[in-house]
Short mmCIF file of C-alpha atoms and ligand atoms in Angstrom, two decimals:
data_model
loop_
_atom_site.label_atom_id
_atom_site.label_comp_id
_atom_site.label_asym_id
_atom_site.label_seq_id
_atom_site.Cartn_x
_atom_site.Cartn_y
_atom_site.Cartn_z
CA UNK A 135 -6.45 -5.76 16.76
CA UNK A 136 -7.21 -9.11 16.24
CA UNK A 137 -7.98 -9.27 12.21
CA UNK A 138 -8.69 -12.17 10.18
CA UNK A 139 -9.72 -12.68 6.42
CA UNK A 140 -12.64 -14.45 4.90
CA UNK A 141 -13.57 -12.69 1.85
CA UNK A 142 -17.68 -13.06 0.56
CA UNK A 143 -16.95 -14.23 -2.69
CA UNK A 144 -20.31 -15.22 -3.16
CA UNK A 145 -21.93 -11.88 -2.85
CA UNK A 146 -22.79 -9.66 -5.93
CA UNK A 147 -20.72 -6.99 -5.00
CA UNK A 148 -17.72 -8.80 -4.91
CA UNK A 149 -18.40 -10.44 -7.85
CA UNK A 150 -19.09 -7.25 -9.39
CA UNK A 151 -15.38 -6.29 -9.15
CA UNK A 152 -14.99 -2.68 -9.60
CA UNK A 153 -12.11 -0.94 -7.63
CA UNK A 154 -11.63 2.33 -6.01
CA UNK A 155 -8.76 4.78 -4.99
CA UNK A 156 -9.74 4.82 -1.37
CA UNK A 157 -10.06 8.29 0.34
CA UNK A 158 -11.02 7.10 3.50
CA UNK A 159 -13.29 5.07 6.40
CA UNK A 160 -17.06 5.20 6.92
CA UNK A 161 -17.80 3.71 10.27
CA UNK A 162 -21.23 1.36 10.83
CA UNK A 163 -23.15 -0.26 12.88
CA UNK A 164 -25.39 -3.11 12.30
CA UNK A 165 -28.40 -1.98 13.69
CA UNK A 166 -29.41 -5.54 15.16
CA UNK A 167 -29.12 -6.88 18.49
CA UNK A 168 -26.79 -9.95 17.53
CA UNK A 169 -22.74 -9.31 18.16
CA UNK A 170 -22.31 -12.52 16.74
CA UNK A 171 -19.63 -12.40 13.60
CA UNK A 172 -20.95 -15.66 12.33
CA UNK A 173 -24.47 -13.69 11.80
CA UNK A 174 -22.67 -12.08 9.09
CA UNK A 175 -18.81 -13.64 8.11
CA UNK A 176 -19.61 -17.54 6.81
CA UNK A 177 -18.96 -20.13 6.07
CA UNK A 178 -17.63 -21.44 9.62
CA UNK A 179 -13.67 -21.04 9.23
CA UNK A 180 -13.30 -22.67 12.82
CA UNK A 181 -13.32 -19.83 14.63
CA UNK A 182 -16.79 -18.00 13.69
CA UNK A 183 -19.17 -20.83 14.90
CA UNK A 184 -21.29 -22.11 12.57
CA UNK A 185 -24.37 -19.74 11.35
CA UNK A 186 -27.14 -22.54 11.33
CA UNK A 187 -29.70 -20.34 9.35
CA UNK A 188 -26.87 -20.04 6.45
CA UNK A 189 -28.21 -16.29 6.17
CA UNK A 190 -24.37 -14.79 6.81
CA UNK A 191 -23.62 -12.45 3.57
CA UNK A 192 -21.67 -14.66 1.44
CA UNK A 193 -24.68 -15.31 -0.33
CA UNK A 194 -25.60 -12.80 -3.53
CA UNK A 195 -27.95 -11.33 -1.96
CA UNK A 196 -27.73 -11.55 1.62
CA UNK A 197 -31.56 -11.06 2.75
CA UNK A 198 -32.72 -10.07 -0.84
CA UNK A 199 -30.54 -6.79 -0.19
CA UNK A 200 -27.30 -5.39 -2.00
CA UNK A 201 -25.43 -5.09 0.75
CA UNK A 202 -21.70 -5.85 1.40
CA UNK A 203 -19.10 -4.26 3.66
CA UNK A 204 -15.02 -4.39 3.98
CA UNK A 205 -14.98 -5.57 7.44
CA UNK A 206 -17.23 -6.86 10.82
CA UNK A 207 -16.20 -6.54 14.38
CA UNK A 208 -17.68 -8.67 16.47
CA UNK A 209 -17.45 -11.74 19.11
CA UNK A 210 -16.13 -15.22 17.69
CA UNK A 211 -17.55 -18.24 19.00
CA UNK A 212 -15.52 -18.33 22.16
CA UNK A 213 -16.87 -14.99 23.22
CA UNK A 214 -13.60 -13.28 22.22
CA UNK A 215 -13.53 -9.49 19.36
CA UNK A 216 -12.33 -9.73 16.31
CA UNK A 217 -12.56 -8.23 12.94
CA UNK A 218 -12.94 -9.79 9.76
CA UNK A 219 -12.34 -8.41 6.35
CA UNK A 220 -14.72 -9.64 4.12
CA UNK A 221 -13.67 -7.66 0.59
CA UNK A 222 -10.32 -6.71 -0.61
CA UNK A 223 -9.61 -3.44 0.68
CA UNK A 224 -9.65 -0.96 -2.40
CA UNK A 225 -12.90 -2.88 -3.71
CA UNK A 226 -16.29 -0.75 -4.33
CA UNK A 227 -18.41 -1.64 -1.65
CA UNK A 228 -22.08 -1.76 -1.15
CA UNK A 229 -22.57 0.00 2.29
CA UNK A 230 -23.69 4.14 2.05
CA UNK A 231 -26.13 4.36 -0.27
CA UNK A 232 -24.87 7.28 -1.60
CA UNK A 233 -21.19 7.97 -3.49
CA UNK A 234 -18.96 7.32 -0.60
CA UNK A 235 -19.39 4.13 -1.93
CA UNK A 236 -16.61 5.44 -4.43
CA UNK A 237 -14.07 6.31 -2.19
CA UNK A 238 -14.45 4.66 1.47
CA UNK A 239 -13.75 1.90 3.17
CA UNK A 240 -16.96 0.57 5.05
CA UNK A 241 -17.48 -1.36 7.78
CA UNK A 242 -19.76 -2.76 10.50
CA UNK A 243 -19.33 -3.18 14.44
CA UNK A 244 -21.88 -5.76 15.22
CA UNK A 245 -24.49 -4.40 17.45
CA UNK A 246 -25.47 -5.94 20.36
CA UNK A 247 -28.57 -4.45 23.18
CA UNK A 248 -26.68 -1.46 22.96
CA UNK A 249 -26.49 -1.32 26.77
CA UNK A 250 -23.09 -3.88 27.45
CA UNK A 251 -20.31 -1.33 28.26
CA UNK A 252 -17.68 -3.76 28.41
CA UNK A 253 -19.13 -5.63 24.79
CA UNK A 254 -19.15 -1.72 23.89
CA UNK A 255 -15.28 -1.08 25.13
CA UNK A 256 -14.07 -3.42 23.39
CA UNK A 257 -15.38 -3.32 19.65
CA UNK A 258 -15.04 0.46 20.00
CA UNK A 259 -11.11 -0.16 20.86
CA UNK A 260 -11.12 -2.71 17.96
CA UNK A 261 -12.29 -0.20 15.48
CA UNK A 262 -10.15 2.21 16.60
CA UNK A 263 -7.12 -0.19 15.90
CA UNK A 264 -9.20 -0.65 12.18
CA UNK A 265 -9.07 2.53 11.58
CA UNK A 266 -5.45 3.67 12.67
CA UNK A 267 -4.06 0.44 10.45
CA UNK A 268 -6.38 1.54 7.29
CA UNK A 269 -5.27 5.20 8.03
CA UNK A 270 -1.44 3.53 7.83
CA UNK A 271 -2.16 1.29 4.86
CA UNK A 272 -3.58 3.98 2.67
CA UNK A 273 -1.61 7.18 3.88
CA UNK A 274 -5.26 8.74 5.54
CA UNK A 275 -5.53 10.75 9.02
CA UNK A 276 -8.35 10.49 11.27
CA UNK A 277 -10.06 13.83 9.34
CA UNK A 278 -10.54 11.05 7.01
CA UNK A 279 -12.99 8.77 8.54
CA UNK A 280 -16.71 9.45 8.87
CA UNK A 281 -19.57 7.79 10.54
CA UNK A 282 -22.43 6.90 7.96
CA UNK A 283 -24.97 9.82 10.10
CA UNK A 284 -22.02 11.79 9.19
CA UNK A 285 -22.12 10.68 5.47
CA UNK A 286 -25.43 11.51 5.40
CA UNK A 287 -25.08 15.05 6.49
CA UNK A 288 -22.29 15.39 3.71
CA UNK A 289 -24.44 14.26 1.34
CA UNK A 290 -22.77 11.07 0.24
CA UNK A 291 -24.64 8.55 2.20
CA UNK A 292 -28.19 7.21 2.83
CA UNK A 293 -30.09 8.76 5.92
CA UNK A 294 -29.40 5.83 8.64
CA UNK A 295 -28.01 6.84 12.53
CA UNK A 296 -24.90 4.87 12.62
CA UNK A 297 -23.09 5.14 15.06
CA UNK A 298 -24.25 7.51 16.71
CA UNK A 299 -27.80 6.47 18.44
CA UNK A 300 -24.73 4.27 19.87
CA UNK A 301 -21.50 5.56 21.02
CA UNK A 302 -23.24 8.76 22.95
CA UNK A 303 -25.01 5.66 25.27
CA UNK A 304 -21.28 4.65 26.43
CA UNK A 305 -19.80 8.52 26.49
CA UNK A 306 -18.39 8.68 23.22
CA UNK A 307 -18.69 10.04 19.55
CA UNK A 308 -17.09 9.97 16.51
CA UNK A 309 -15.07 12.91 18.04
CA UNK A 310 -13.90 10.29 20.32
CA UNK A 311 -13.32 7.79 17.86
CA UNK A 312 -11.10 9.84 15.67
CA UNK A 313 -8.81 11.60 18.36
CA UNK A 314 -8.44 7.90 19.64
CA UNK A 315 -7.10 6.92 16.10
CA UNK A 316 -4.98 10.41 15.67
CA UNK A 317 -3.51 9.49 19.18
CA UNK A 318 -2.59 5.47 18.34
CA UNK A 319 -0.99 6.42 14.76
CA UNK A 320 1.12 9.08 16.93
CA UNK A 321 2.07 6.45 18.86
CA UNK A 322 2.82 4.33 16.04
CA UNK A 323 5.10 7.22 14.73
CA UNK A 324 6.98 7.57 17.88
CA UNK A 325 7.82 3.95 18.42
CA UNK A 326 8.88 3.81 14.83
CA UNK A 327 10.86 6.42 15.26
CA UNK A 328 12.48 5.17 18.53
CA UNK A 329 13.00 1.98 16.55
CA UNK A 330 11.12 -0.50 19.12
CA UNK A 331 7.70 -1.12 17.27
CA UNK A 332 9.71 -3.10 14.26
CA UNK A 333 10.31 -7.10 15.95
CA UNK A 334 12.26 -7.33 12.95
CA UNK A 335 16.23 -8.14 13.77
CA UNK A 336 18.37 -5.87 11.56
CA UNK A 337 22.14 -6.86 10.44
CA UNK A 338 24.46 -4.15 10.20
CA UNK A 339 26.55 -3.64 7.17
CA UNK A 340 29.66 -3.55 8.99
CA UNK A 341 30.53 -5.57 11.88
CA UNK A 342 33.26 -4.95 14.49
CA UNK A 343 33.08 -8.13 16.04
CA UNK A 344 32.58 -11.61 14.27
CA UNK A 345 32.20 -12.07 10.81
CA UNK A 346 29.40 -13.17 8.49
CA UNK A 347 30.35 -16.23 6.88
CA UNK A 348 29.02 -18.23 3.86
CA UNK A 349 28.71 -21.72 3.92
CA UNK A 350 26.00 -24.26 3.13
CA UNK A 351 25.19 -25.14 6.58
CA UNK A 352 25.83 -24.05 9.77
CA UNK A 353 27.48 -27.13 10.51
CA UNK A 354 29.08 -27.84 8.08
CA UNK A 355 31.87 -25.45 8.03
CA UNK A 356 33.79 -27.02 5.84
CA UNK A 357 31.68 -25.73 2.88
CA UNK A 358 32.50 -22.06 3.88
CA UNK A 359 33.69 -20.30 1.28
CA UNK A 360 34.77 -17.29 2.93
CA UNK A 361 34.07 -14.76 5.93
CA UNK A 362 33.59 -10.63 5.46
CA UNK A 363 32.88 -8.07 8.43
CA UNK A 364 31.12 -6.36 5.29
CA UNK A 365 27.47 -7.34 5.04
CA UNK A 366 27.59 -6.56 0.68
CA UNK A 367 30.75 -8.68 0.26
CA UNK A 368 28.60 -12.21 1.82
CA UNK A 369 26.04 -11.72 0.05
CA UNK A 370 28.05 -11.45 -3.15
CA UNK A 371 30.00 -14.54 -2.17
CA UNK A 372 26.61 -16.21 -1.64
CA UNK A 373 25.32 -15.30 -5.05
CA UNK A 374 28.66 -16.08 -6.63
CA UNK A 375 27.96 -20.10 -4.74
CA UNK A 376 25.04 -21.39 -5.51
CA UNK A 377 23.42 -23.41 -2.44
CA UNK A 378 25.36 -21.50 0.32
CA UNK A 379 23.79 -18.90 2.41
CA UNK A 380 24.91 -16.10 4.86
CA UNK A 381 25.14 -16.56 8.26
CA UNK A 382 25.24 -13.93 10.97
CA UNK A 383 27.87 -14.91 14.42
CA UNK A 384 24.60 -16.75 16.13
CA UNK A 385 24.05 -19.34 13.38
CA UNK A 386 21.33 -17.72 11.90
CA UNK A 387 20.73 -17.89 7.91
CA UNK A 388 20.22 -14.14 6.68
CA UNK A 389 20.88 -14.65 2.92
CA UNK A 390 19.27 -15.35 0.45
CA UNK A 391 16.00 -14.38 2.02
CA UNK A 392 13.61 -17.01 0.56
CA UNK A 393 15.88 -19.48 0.26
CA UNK A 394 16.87 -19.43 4.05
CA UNK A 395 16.59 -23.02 5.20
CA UNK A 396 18.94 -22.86 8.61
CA UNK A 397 17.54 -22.16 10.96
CA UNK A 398 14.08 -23.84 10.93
CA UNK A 399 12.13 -20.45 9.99
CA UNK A 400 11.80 -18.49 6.67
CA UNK A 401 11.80 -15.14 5.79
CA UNK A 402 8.51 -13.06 4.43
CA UNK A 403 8.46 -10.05 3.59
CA UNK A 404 5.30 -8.07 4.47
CA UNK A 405 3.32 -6.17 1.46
CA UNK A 406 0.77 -3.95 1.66
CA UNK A 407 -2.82 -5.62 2.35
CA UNK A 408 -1.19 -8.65 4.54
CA UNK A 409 -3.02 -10.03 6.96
CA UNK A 410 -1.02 -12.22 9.63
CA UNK A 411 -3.27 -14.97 9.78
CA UNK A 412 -3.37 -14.33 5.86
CA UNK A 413 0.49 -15.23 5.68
CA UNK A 414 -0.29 -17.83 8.41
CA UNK A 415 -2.47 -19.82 6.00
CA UNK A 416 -0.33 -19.06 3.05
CA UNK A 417 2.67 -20.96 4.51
CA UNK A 418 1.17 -22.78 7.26
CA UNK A 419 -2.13 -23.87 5.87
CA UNK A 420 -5.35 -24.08 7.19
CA UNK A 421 -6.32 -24.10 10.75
CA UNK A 422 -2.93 -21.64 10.34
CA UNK A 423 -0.64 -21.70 13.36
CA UNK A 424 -0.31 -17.73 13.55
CA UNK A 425 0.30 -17.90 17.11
CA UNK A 426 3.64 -19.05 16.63
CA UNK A 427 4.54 -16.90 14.22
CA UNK A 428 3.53 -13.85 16.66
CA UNK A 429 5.42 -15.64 19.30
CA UNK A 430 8.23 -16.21 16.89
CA UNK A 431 8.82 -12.67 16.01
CA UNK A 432 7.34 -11.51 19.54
CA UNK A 433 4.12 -9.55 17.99
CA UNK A 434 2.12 -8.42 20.76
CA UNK A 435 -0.76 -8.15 18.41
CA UNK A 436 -1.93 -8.71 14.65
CA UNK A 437 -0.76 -5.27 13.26
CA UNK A 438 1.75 -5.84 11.08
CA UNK A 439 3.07 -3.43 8.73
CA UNK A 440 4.32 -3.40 4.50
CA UNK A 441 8.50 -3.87 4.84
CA UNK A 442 8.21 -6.08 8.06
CA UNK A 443 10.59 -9.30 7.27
CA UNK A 444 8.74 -12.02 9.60
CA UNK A 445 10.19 -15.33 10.47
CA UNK A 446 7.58 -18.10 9.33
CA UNK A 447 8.32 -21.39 10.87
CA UNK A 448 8.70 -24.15 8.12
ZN1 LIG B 748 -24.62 2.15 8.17
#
Protein backbone atom coordinates (compact mmCIF):
# COMPACT_ATOMS: atom_id res chain seq x y z
CA UNK A 1 0.00 0.00 0.00
CA UNK A 2 1.25 3.12 -0.86
CA UNK A 3 -0.83 5.66 1.62
CA UNK A 4 -0.42 9.23 2.00
CA UNK A 5 -2.36 11.98 4.04
CA UNK A 6 -3.95 15.18 2.92
CA UNK A 7 -6.87 15.77 5.01
CA UNK A 8 -10.04 18.17 3.30
CA UNK A 9 -10.15 20.55 5.90
CA UNK A 10 -12.09 22.74 3.90
CA UNK A 11 -15.08 20.56 3.42
CA UNK A 12 -18.24 20.79 5.68
CA UNK A 13 -18.01 17.52 6.90
CA UNK A 14 -14.81 17.81 8.31
CA UNK A 15 -15.50 20.89 9.69
CA UNK A 16 -18.50 19.48 11.13
CA UNK A 17 -16.40 17.33 13.51
CA UNK A 18 -18.45 14.64 14.91
CA UNK A 19 -16.68 11.25 15.66
CA UNK A 20 -17.63 7.70 15.51
CA UNK A 21 -16.69 4.27 17.12
CA UNK A 22 -15.92 2.65 13.82
CA UNK A 23 -17.51 -0.82 13.14
CA UNK A 24 -16.19 -1.26 9.92
CA UNK A 25 -15.39 -0.45 5.87
CA UNK A 26 -17.87 0.48 3.15
CA UNK A 27 -16.14 0.11 -0.15
CA UNK A 28 -16.90 2.81 -3.26
CA UNK A 29 -16.44 3.64 -6.36
CA UNK A 30 -16.54 6.92 -8.00
CA UNK A 31 -18.74 6.36 -10.66
CA UNK A 32 -16.73 8.68 -13.21
CA UNK A 33 -14.39 7.83 -15.81
CA UNK A 34 -11.34 9.90 -14.32
CA UNK A 35 -8.65 7.66 -12.10
CA UNK A 36 -7.01 10.74 -11.51
CA UNK A 37 -6.50 11.39 -7.47
CA UNK A 38 -5.99 15.03 -8.10
CA UNK A 39 -9.83 15.03 -9.47
CA UNK A 40 -10.63 14.60 -5.96
CA UNK A 41 -7.42 14.99 -3.16
CA UNK A 42 -6.19 18.97 -3.59
CA UNK A 43 -4.49 21.13 -3.22
CA UNK A 44 -1.36 19.79 -5.32
CA UNK A 45 1.00 18.31 -2.45
CA UNK A 46 3.68 17.53 -5.26
CA UNK A 47 2.72 14.37 -5.97
CA UNK A 48 -1.16 14.67 -7.04
CA UNK A 49 -0.65 17.04 -10.08
CA UNK A 50 -2.30 20.01 -9.97
CA UNK A 51 -6.35 19.90 -10.46
CA UNK A 52 -6.61 23.04 -12.83
CA UNK A 53 -10.49 23.29 -12.47
CA UNK A 54 -9.89 23.61 -8.47
CA UNK A 55 -13.16 21.33 -8.24
CA UNK A 56 -11.12 18.50 -5.96
CA UNK A 57 -13.31 18.17 -2.54
CA UNK A 58 -11.51 20.33 -0.24
CA UNK A 59 -13.92 22.82 -0.97
CA UNK A 60 -17.35 22.92 1.41
CA UNK A 61 -19.22 21.76 -0.90
CA UNK A 62 -17.49 19.94 -3.47
CA UNK A 63 -19.98 20.30 -6.61
CA UNK A 64 -22.83 21.85 -4.45
CA UNK A 65 -23.00 18.22 -2.81
CA UNK A 66 -22.31 16.97 0.90
CA UNK A 67 -20.08 14.62 0.11
CA UNK A 68 -16.77 13.57 1.79
CA UNK A 69 -14.99 10.23 2.11
CA UNK A 70 -11.95 8.75 4.41
CA UNK A 71 -9.82 7.79 1.60
CA UNK A 72 -9.25 7.77 -2.63
CA UNK A 73 -7.28 5.26 -4.55
CA UNK A 74 -6.19 6.30 -7.51
CA UNK A 75 -3.14 7.18 -10.04
CA UNK A 76 -0.73 10.17 -8.95
CA UNK A 77 0.61 12.29 -11.50
CA UNK A 78 3.35 9.97 -12.60
CA UNK A 79 0.86 7.30 -13.47
CA UNK A 80 1.71 5.37 -10.28
CA UNK A 81 -1.65 3.96 -7.24
CA UNK A 82 -1.91 5.35 -4.28
CA UNK A 83 -4.33 6.07 -1.57
CA UNK A 84 -4.95 9.10 0.19
CA UNK A 85 -6.74 9.64 3.42
CA UNK A 86 -8.57 12.61 3.29
CA UNK A 87 -10.44 12.60 7.03
CA UNK A 88 -9.17 11.34 10.25
CA UNK A 89 -10.09 7.88 10.49
CA UNK A 90 -12.84 7.63 13.31
CA UNK A 91 -14.49 10.94 11.81
CA UNK A 92 -18.36 10.80 10.62
CA UNK A 93 -18.22 10.80 7.10
CA UNK A 94 -20.50 11.91 4.39
CA UNK A 95 -20.49 8.88 1.93
CA UNK A 96 -23.82 6.21 2.35
CA UNK A 97 -26.59 8.13 2.59
CA UNK A 98 -27.99 6.15 5.04
CA UNK A 99 -26.61 5.34 8.91
CA UNK A 100 -23.50 3.52 8.02
CA UNK A 101 -22.44 6.84 8.01
CA UNK A 102 -22.31 6.19 11.92
CA UNK A 103 -20.14 3.45 12.05
CA UNK A 104 -17.94 2.90 8.71
CA UNK A 105 -15.13 3.87 7.26
CA UNK A 106 -15.81 5.02 3.54
CA UNK A 107 -13.92 5.23 0.74
CA UNK A 108 -13.57 5.66 -3.03
CA UNK A 109 -11.43 3.73 -5.79
CA UNK A 110 -11.35 6.19 -8.56
CA UNK A 111 -13.07 4.86 -11.55
CA UNK A 112 -11.65 4.83 -14.68
CA UNK A 113 -13.55 3.27 -18.38
CA UNK A 114 -14.10 0.42 -16.34
CA UNK A 115 -12.50 -1.78 -19.03
CA UNK A 116 -8.35 -1.36 -17.98
CA UNK A 117 -7.60 -4.72 -16.24
CA UNK A 118 -4.28 -3.85 -15.25
CA UNK A 119 -5.63 0.03 -13.91
CA UNK A 120 -8.34 -2.50 -12.36
CA UNK A 121 -5.53 -5.00 -10.69
CA UNK A 122 -4.00 -2.68 -9.18
CA UNK A 123 -6.49 -0.32 -7.20
CA UNK A 124 -8.36 -3.54 -6.38
CA UNK A 125 -4.91 -4.88 -4.69
CA UNK A 126 -4.57 -1.36 -3.13
CA UNK A 127 -7.89 -1.57 -1.45
CA UNK A 128 -7.37 -4.78 -0.38
CA UNK A 129 -4.13 -3.60 1.50
CA UNK A 130 -6.81 -0.54 2.84
CA UNK A 131 -8.85 -2.72 4.10
CA UNK A 132 -6.57 -5.44 5.83
CA UNK A 133 -4.58 -2.26 7.61
CA UNK A 134 -8.13 -0.61 8.75
CA UNK A 135 -9.23 -4.22 9.74
CA UNK A 136 -5.67 -4.15 11.92
CA UNK A 137 -6.03 -0.60 13.15
CA UNK A 138 -9.50 -1.00 14.51
CA UNK A 139 -9.55 -4.80 15.57
CA UNK A 140 -12.34 -5.61 12.40
CA UNK A 141 -12.31 -8.92 10.12
CA UNK A 142 -13.20 -8.94 6.61
CA UNK A 143 -17.16 -9.90 7.74
CA UNK A 144 -16.78 -6.35 8.52
CA UNK A 145 -16.51 -4.55 5.32
CA UNK A 146 -19.36 -3.95 2.90
CA UNK A 147 -19.69 -2.56 -0.53
CA UNK A 148 -22.19 0.49 -0.61
CA UNK A 149 -24.82 -2.02 -3.13
CA UNK A 150 -24.31 -4.08 -0.15
CA UNK A 151 -25.24 -1.21 2.30
CA UNK A 152 -28.06 -0.66 0.45
CA UNK A 153 -29.47 -4.09 0.68
CA UNK A 154 -28.87 -3.84 4.58
CA UNK A 155 -30.64 -0.95 4.73
CA UNK A 156 -28.04 1.51 5.86
CA UNK A 157 -27.04 3.06 2.66
CA UNK A 158 -28.46 4.99 -0.36
CA UNK A 159 -29.45 2.82 -3.49
CA UNK A 160 -26.13 3.38 -5.75
CA UNK A 161 -24.18 0.04 -7.53
CA UNK A 162 -20.81 0.43 -6.10
CA UNK A 163 -18.73 -1.70 -6.70
CA UNK A 164 -20.27 -4.01 -8.12
CA UNK A 165 -21.42 -2.89 -11.87
CA UNK A 166 -17.40 -3.03 -11.51
CA UNK A 167 -15.46 -5.76 -10.04
CA UNK A 168 -17.78 -8.65 -11.83
CA UNK A 169 -16.23 -6.89 -15.38
CA UNK A 170 -12.57 -8.02 -14.12
CA UNK A 171 -13.82 -11.55 -12.35
CA UNK A 172 -14.26 -10.43 -9.00
CA UNK A 173 -16.76 -9.41 -6.15
CA UNK A 174 -16.84 -8.30 -2.90
CA UNK A 175 -16.56 -12.08 -2.08
CA UNK A 176 -13.27 -11.68 -3.65
CA UNK A 177 -12.38 -8.64 -2.03
CA UNK A 178 -12.94 -9.83 1.46
CA UNK A 179 -11.31 -13.42 1.31
CA UNK A 180 -8.34 -11.38 -0.26
CA UNK A 181 -8.25 -9.20 2.99
CA UNK A 182 -9.03 -12.40 5.44
CA UNK A 183 -6.04 -14.07 3.54
CA UNK A 184 -3.35 -10.85 3.83
CA UNK A 185 -4.25 -10.23 7.72
CA UNK A 186 -3.49 -14.17 8.04
CA UNK A 187 -0.48 -13.51 6.60
CA UNK A 188 0.15 -10.63 8.68
CA UNK A 189 -0.51 -12.96 11.75
CA UNK A 190 1.86 -15.56 10.68
CA UNK A 191 4.82 -13.35 9.98
CA UNK A 192 4.18 -11.69 13.27
CA UNK A 193 4.18 -14.63 14.80
CA UNK A 194 7.37 -15.97 13.11
CA UNK A 195 8.83 -12.63 14.17
CA UNK A 196 10.04 -11.43 10.51
CA UNK A 197 7.28 -8.78 9.59
CA UNK A 198 8.63 -6.35 12.63
CA UNK A 199 12.11 -4.37 10.84
CA UNK A 200 12.39 -3.28 14.24
CA UNK A 201 15.96 -4.47 15.94
CA UNK A 202 15.20 -5.79 19.45
CA UNK A 203 17.95 -5.74 22.43
CA UNK A 204 17.86 -8.51 24.69
CA UNK A 205 17.78 -8.01 28.37
CA UNK A 206 20.63 -10.14 28.99
CA UNK A 207 23.60 -10.43 26.94
CA UNK A 208 26.19 -13.25 26.86
CA UNK A 209 28.58 -11.56 24.86
CA UNK A 210 29.59 -7.76 25.07
CA UNK A 211 28.20 -5.42 27.29
CA UNK A 212 25.96 -2.37 27.00
CA UNK A 213 27.79 0.52 28.09
CA UNK A 214 26.82 4.14 29.04
CA UNK A 215 28.71 6.91 27.99
CA UNK A 216 28.01 10.23 26.30
CA UNK A 217 29.37 9.35 23.03
CA UNK A 218 30.46 6.59 21.31
CA UNK A 219 33.73 7.99 21.09
CA UNK A 220 34.28 9.28 23.74
CA UNK A 221 34.79 6.48 26.08
CA UNK A 222 36.16 8.20 28.55
CA UNK A 223 32.73 9.52 29.72
CA UNK A 224 31.52 5.87 30.34
CA UNK A 225 30.25 5.49 33.42
CA UNK A 226 29.88 1.91 33.56
CA UNK A 227 29.11 -1.40 31.48
CA UNK A 228 26.14 -4.16 32.47
CA UNK A 229 25.32 -7.48 30.40
CA UNK A 230 21.82 -6.51 32.02
CA UNK A 231 19.76 -4.34 29.68
CA UNK A 232 17.60 -2.67 33.17
CA UNK A 233 20.89 -1.90 34.99
CA UNK A 234 22.13 0.73 31.67
CA UNK A 235 19.35 2.19 31.49
CA UNK A 236 19.29 2.99 35.19
CA UNK A 237 22.87 4.17 34.98
CA UNK A 238 21.72 6.35 32.07
CA UNK A 239 18.90 7.92 34.00
CA UNK A 240 21.05 8.20 37.10
CA UNK A 241 23.72 10.53 34.33
CA UNK A 242 22.14 12.96 32.77
CA UNK A 243 23.46 13.44 29.01
CA UNK A 244 24.79 9.82 28.62
CA UNK A 245 23.00 7.25 26.67
CA UNK A 246 23.11 3.39 26.20
CA UNK A 247 24.92 1.86 23.71
CA UNK A 248 24.52 -1.65 22.37
CA UNK A 249 28.33 -3.65 21.24
CA UNK A 250 27.85 -2.00 17.48
CA UNK A 251 27.89 1.65 18.59
CA UNK A 252 24.43 2.14 18.35
CA UNK A 253 22.50 4.61 20.90
CA UNK A 254 19.42 2.55 22.35
CA UNK A 255 18.66 4.71 25.43
CA UNK A 256 16.95 7.13 26.10
CA UNK A 257 14.74 6.68 23.09
CA UNK A 258 14.06 10.32 22.07
CA UNK A 259 16.98 11.60 23.16
CA UNK A 260 19.17 9.19 20.98
CA UNK A 261 21.58 11.44 19.12
CA UNK A 262 24.49 8.69 18.11
CA UNK A 263 24.06 7.38 15.64
CA UNK A 264 22.65 9.89 13.10
CA UNK A 265 18.89 8.46 13.35
CA UNK A 266 16.15 8.84 16.06
CA UNK A 267 13.80 6.73 17.48
CA UNK A 268 9.73 6.99 16.90
CA UNK A 269 7.57 5.14 18.18
CA UNK A 270 4.56 4.24 15.99
CA UNK A 271 0.82 5.07 17.42
CA UNK A 272 -2.18 4.13 16.17
CA UNK A 273 -3.41 6.31 13.02
CA UNK A 274 0.42 6.91 11.73
CA UNK A 275 0.95 7.32 8.46
CA UNK A 276 4.71 6.89 7.23
CA UNK A 277 4.85 9.71 5.08
CA UNK A 278 2.81 11.34 8.07
CA UNK A 279 5.95 10.79 10.42
CA UNK A 280 8.06 11.61 7.31
CA UNK A 281 6.75 15.19 7.27
CA UNK A 282 6.60 15.43 10.98
CA UNK A 283 10.40 15.07 11.35
CA UNK A 284 11.55 15.53 7.95
CA UNK A 285 9.34 18.26 6.66
CA UNK A 286 7.77 18.84 3.60
CA UNK A 287 8.55 17.29 0.34
CA UNK A 288 9.27 14.43 3.34
CA UNK A 289 12.13 12.08 2.52
CA UNK A 290 10.07 8.80 3.50
CA UNK A 291 12.04 6.82 1.21
CA UNK A 292 14.85 6.80 3.40
CA UNK A 293 13.22 6.11 6.24
CA UNK A 294 11.70 2.81 4.50
CA UNK A 295 15.14 2.12 3.32
CA UNK A 296 16.46 2.87 6.74
CA UNK A 297 14.41 0.41 8.58
CA UNK A 298 14.12 -1.86 5.30
CA UNK A 299 10.09 -1.42 4.87
CA UNK A 300 9.15 -3.07 1.81
CA UNK A 301 6.04 -1.02 1.81
CA UNK A 302 4.04 1.82 3.73
CA UNK A 303 2.25 -0.50 6.29
CA UNK A 304 3.45 0.23 9.36
CA UNK A 305 1.98 -0.83 12.49
CA UNK A 306 1.11 0.97 16.43
CA UNK A 307 4.43 -0.31 18.69
CA UNK A 308 6.85 -0.22 15.62
CA UNK A 309 10.10 1.85 16.96
CA UNK A 310 11.37 3.35 13.44
CA UNK A 311 14.70 4.93 12.95
CA UNK A 312 14.07 8.58 11.51
CA UNK A 313 17.16 10.05 10.08
CA UNK A 314 17.95 13.51 11.73
ZN1 LIG B 1 -20.81 4.80 -3.23
Amino acid sequence: MNLHKLILTENACYKAGKKITVKGIMVHSTGANNPNLKRYVGPDDGLLGKNQYGNHWNTYHPGGREVCVHAFIGKLADGTIATYQTLPWNHRGWHAGGSANNTHIGFEICEDGLTDYAYFKKVYREAVELCAYLCKEYGLTEQNIICHSEGYKQGVASNHGDVMHWFPKHGKSMDTFRAEVKALLAADTKEDTEDTAEPVVTYPEKLTSGYYRVRKTWKDSKSQVGAYRILTNAKAAADKNPGTFVFANDGTAIYPADKTTEPDYRIHTVVKGDTLWEIAEQYLGKGARYTEIKKLNGLTSNVIYSGWKLKIPN
